[in-house]
Short mmCIF file of C-alpha atoms in Angstrom, two decimals:
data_model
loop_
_atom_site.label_atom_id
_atom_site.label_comp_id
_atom_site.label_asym_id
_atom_site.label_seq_id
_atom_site.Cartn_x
_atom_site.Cartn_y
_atom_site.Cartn_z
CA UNK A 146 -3.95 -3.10 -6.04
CA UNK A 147 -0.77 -0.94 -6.42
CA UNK A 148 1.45 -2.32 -9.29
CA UNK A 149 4.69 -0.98 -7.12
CA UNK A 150 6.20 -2.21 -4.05
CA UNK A 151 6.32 -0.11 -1.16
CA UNK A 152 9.27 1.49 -0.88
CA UNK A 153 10.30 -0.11 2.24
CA UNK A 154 10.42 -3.22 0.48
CA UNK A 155 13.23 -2.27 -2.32
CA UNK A 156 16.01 -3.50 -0.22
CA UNK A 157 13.63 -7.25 -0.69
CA UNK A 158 14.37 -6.83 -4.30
CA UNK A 159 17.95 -5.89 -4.67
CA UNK A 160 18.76 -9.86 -3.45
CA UNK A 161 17.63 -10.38 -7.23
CA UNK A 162 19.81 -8.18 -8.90
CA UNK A 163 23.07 -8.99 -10.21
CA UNK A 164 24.60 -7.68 -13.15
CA UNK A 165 24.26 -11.33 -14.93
CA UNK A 166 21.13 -11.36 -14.31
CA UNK A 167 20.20 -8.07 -15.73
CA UNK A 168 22.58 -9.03 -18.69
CA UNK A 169 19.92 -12.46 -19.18
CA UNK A 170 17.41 -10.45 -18.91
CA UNK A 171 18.35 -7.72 -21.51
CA UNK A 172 19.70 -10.92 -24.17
CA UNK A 173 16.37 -12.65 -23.77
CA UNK A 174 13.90 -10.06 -24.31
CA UNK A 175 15.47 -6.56 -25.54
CA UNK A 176 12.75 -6.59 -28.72
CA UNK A 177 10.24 -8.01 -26.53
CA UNK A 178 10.73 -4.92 -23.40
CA UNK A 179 10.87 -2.05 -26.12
CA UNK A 180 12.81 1.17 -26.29
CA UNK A 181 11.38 2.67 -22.80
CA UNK A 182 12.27 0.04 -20.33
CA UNK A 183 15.59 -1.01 -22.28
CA UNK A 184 16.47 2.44 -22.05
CA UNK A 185 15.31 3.08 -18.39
CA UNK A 186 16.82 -0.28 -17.05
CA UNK A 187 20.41 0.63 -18.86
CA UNK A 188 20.39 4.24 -17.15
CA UNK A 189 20.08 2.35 -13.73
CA UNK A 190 22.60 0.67 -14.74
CA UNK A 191 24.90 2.81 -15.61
CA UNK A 192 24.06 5.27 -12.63
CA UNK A 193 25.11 2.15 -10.67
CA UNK A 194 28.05 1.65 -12.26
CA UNK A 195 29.22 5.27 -12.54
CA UNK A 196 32.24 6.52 -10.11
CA UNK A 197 30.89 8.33 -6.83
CA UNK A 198 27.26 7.36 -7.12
CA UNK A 199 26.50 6.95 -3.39
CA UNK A 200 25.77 3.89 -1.72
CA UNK A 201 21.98 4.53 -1.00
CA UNK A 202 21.73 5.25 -4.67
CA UNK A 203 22.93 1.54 -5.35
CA UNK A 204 20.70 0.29 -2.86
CA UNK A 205 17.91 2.20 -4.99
CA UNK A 206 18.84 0.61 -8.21
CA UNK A 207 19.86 -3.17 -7.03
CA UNK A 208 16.20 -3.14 -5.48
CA UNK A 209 14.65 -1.60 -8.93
CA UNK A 210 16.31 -3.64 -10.97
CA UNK A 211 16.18 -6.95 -8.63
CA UNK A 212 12.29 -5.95 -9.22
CA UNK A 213 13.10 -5.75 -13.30
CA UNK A 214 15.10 -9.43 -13.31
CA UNK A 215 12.72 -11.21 -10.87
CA UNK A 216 9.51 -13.51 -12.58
CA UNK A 217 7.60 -12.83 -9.86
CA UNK A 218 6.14 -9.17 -9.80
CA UNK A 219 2.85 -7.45 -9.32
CA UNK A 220 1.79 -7.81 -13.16
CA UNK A 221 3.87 -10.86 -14.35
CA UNK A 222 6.18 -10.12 -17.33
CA UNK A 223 4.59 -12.55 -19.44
CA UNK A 224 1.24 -10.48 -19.47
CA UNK A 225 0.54 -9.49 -23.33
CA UNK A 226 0.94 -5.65 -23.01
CA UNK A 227 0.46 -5.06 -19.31
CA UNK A 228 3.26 -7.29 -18.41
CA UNK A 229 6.11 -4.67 -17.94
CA UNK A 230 3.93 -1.65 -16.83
CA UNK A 231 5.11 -2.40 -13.29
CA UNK A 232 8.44 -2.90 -13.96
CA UNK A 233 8.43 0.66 -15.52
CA UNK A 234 6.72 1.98 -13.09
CA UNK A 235 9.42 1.11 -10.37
CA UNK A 236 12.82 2.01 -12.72
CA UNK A 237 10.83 5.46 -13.03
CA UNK A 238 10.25 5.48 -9.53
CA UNK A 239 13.84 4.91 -8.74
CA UNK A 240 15.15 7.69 -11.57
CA UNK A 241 12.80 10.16 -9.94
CA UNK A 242 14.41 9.46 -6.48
CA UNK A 243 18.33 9.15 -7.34
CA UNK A 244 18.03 12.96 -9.24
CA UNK A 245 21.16 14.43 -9.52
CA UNK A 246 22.84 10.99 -9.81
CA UNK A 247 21.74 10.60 -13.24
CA UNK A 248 23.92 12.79 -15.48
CA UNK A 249 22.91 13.87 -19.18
CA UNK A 250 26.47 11.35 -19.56
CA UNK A 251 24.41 8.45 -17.99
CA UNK A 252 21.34 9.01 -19.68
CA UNK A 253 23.46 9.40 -23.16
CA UNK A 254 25.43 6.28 -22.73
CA UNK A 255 22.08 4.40 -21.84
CA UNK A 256 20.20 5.73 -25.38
CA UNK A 257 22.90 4.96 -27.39
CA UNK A 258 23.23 1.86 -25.90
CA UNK A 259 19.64 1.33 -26.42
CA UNK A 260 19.82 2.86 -30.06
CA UNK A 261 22.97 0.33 -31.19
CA UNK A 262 20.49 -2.80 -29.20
CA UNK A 263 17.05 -1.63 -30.84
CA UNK A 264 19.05 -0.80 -34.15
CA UNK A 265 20.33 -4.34 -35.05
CA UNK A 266 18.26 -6.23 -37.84
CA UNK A 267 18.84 -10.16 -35.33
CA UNK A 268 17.63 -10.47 -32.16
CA UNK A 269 21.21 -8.87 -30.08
CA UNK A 270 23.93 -10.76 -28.43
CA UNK A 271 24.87 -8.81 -25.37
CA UNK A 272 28.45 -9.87 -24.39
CA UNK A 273 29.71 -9.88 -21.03
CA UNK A 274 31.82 -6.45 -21.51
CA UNK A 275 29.54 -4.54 -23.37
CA UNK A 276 26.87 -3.10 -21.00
#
């Protein structure tokens, strides 16, 4: 059983993604995802975000992400341990593809971002403006 979707079915997944969502996602369970997919979700989402990344690129990321957000994945996120190996597996999946696209800028912005959410002593409050 392949813990990925087929890449055919990405464009399935980005009709989960919005940026709310991603934001709910990040406020409920940044200690609970860990530094890796915190990080890798965040440079997604800043590649998607960033001026000239093209379209296809966003279609990438929407469906990766939509894949992140969504309850109902290969491995479910509530798995002890296992639960986000999929979800990884797919936002690494998606870096390797987009290439270029991610800048060092991007991936900076994302592990500071990651460093200031990781770095707070209370469980973080993510507010609308500050992904």
């Amino acid at each position: 059983m392949t813990t990925q979707p087929e890449s055919s079915r990405i464009a399935e997944w980005s009709g989960h993604y919005s940026e709310t969502g991603f934001r709910d996602k990040l406020r409920r369970g940044a200690y609970n995802l860990g530094r890796k997919p915190l990080e890798l979700g965040l440079t997604l989402f800043y590649t998607m975000r960033a001026p000239g990344t093209p379209l296809w690129c966003k279609t990438v990321i929407s469906g990766s992400l939509g894949y992140f957000i969504s309850l109902v994945d290969a491995i479910p996120d509530l798995t002890p341990v296992l639960g986000y190996t999929d979800d990884i597996s797919v936002m690494l999946a998606a870096l390797a593809a987009l290439g270029v696209h991610v800048t060092p800028a991007i991936r900076d912005q994302a592990r500071a971002k990651t460093n200031q959410l990781m770095g707070e002593s209370r469980k973080p409050d993510i507010p609308q403006d500050s992904l």
